[in-house]
Each structure stands twice: as structure tokens, then as C-alpha cells.
Amino acid sequence: MKKVTLIPGDGIGPSITDATVKVLDAAGAQISWDTQLAGVAAVRATGDPIPDATLESIKGTGLALKGPLETPVGEGFRSINVALRKTFDLYANVRPAHVILRNGRFDEVDIVLIRENTEGLYIGIEHYIRIGDDHRAAAESTAVVTRFGAERVCRYAFEYARKHGRRKVTLAHKANILKFSQGLFLDVGRAIAQQYPDIEFNERIIDALAMELVLKPEQFDVIVTTNLFGDIISDLISGLVGGLGLAPGANIGQSGAIFEAVHGTAPSLVGKNVANPGALMFAACLLLEHIGDGDRARKLRTAVEETLREGKAVTPDVGGKATTTEFTDEIIRKLRENGRTGERESGRTGEGEA
Ligand code: NAD
């Protein structure tokens, strides 16, 4: 049994987390959960958006599956997601997206976005500048790119490409305007690329990349970029492959990893039992792979994808009428059915060999 911290989160978080734990159980995952609070749920219960008990738990397990967390816009506490990534130095945010529901338009999309997760404009160096009576007359936010940070995420992208049999890494930047911060990221990326002659390397200015992703996304394989660009582009890519309800993410560091959906708390869906749990289930597959259980990851992914393709028991965001519960139950049914078929097939093979 592997111990993993479970953070149900805010908004639709508890509902999709519950659904994900159920399908993991049905898949026979060898995981024991340590459930902890974070976000608004934690503020309500303890007054602290990220209680010490939660941090201690993640320190101990080195692994978390996390529902989305609400971050107040413009005021209030800083993003807990950003704080968790910084606290555990989860420097690479890996967001794979491939088409499951073919729509005739983007059928060949299969992209892994790797976003630098600890630096850039999300480093949290911000302040207002007072002019006369106006204490918010101007605002400054500082982007920080370090050679160390750029090197490790670019190297991660190339290593990922090698390990997963991918052929190309595209570095997305804005070095034509932000010559220092983006220029350093680009220079470092070019130098790392030289060490991987087996992987094709190319570079794109971020605005051109946004257009090309919409016009011809099939040309991209692995994309590596800085924090803010990665945040925006990953939502764009999830839109190409069926929406936020299907996009998982993994935050990876040297000594820990947190798995989550790309989407947020979806406030308008709370309490309606219609949120799509697919993204968190795919994140759970990444977790299974990370702990070396590729077999169960494959089984769970297959069951979710089959359910989505059949379309009989899917949630409204992907064109269905089913509830979160019905979608989950169908995946569990598929897992059991596929398990039985698998057993029968392996049994037959055994008999034939004997
Ligand atoms: P959102 O991702 O919550 O919602 C964007 C749109 O996608 C909405 O129309 C929503 O209904 C839909 N959607 C999202 N997830 C869905 C799902 N599983 N099934 C069906 N439809 C889904 O983004 P938002 O509204 O900008 O943000 C809401 C809150 O979530 C904010 O407080 C934000 O800070 C937070 N947030 C958290 C995370 C995270 O924890 N990783 C990520 C993004 C946003």
C-alpha cells in the first residue's frame, strides 16, 4: 500500500475527488489515503488556507491527489496551488492532452505541455505604487527566471520526450520583447537542446504558437514554456481536446509530486452532481504511473476513455446528460467488465499453452 495525501478541495472538488477514489478502488489501486484540508474548506475549518497538518502529510507521503482550490480574485490569500508548488519545489507542471472524443477537427492532437512551475511572473513579487492620494496609482509585478530554474525544466522536457518516445520539443517564449527574462529561458533551452541530438528542437514566439495551436495543433509534440504562458496555453490545449473536464496535470519535483485536474472549482456546477470527474481520474492515472503501477493506470484510462467515447453516460460538458455519479458508476462497471474479459482472455491463452 502506498500512502497518498488526498485533498478534496473546494467547489466541485469533493464530488470529483470522491468519484476518483471510487474508480481507483474499483481498479484495485494499492493506495491508502491520508485526507487533508486546503483552500477555502481549510479556512472554514481551521482559519488557515494551508494548515500545517496538510503540509506535514505531503512532506511524509511525498505524494498528493488534489481537488481544485478556490483562490480569491485580486484580494485575500495568495493561491494555495502556487504555495504548494513552491513549498515542495514542484518545478515541472506536466499537462498531457490527446483527443479522446473525435470531432473531425482536431483528431490528431497529442500534446504534452511542460510548464515551469515555480518562477516567472508567479513568483509573487508584486506591489502598488502610491502617487499623491492614490495608493494604487500603479502596480508592479516582477518576473524572475533563473538559469537553474530554466535548466531543470527544459532538461525535464527533453528527458520526458526521450522516456515517452516523443520526437520533438518546442520552446515557447517572448524573448523578442522580454529580452532578459524570456531571453535567458530561450538561451538555456537552446543549450540544453544541444545535449539531446535525438530530439528535434524548435522555438516559437508565444503569440504565434497560440495561433498555430488553433490552426494546426497536430504539428506539436512536447511544448516547454514559462509559468504564465504555460498556464494560459494549457487551457487552450485542453479546449482542443474536449474541454477542461478532461485535462489532467502533474506537478513534479525532486522529492514530491501533486496530481490534479487542470480546471478550477467550477462554482456554477457546485451541488448539481454534473461536474465531469474525468480530468481528476486521468490525473489519478498519472499518479498510478508515477508510483510504478502502469498496469492499473492503463486499465483505468481505458475504462474512462471507453465511457467517454460511447457517450451514453457522460456529463453535460462533453455532450451528455448523465450525472457525475452515473458517469462514475459506468466507469466502475467497465473496469469490472474489462477485468472479467481480461481474465477470460488470459485464461484462454494459458489453456492453449498447456
Ligand atoms: P474553472 O476551471 O473552475 O471553470 C472554467 C469553466 O470550465 C466553467 O465554465 C466551468 O463550469 C467549466 N468546468 C471546469 N471544470 C469542469 C468540470 N470538471 N466539469 C465540467 N465543467 C467544468 O475556472 P474559473 O471559473 O476561472 O475558476 C474558479 C476557481 O477555481 C477560482 O477560485 C480559481 O482560482 C480556481 N482554480 C483552481 C485551480 C486549481 O486548484 N488547480 C485551477 C484553476 C482555477
PDB file of N, CA and C in Angstrom, residues 10 24 55 124 160 201 217 326:
ATOM      1  N   ASP A  10     -12.086  22.539  -2.970  1.00  0.00           N
ATOM      2  CA  ASP A  10     -13.266  23.403  -2.874  1.00  0.00           C
ATOM      3  C   ASP A  10     -14.190  23.183  -4.071  1.00  0.00           C
ATOM      4  N   LEU A  24     -10.605   4.370  -8.422  1.00  0.00           N
ATOM      5  CA  LEU A  24      -9.296   3.800  -8.060  1.00  0.00           C
ATOM      6  C   LEU A  24      -9.482   2.526  -7.239  1.00  0.00           C
ATOM      7  N   LEU A  55       0.556  20.212   5.204  1.00  0.00           N
ATOM      8  CA  LEU A  55       1.950  20.275   4.752  1.00  0.00           C
ATOM      9  C   LEU A  55       2.741  19.080   5.286  1.00  0.00           C
ATOM     10  N   GLY A 124       5.443  35.936  -7.140  1.00  0.00           N
ATOM     11  CA  GLY A 124       4.747  36.645  -6.054  1.00  0.00           C
ATOM     12  C   GLY A 124       5.418  37.937  -5.618  1.00  0.00           C
ATOM     13  N   TYR A 160      11.658  13.848 -20.613  1.00  0.00           N
ATOM     14  CA  TYR A 160      10.289  13.336 -20.754  1.00  0.00           C
ATOM     15  C   TYR A 160      10.082  12.831 -22.183  1.00  0.00           C
ATOM     16  N   PHE A 201      14.352  19.980 -32.008  1.00  0.00           N
ATOM     17  CA  PHE A 201      14.055  21.155 -31.178  1.00  0.00           C
ATOM     18  C   PHE A 201      13.619  22.302 -32.075  1.00  0.00           C
ATOM     19  N   PRO A 217      -2.687  22.143 -34.712  1.00  0.00           N
ATOM     20  CA  PRO A 217      -2.104  21.655 -33.447  1.00  0.00           C
ATOM     21  C   PRO A 217      -1.352  20.339 -33.592  1.00  0.00           C
ATOM     22  N   GLU A 326     -23.536   8.865 -12.226  1.00  0.00           N
ATOM     23  CA  GLU A 326     -23.807   7.886 -13.295  1.00  0.00           C
ATOM     24  C   GLU A 326     -22.555   7.634 -14.144  1.00  0.00           C
TER      25      GLU A 326
END
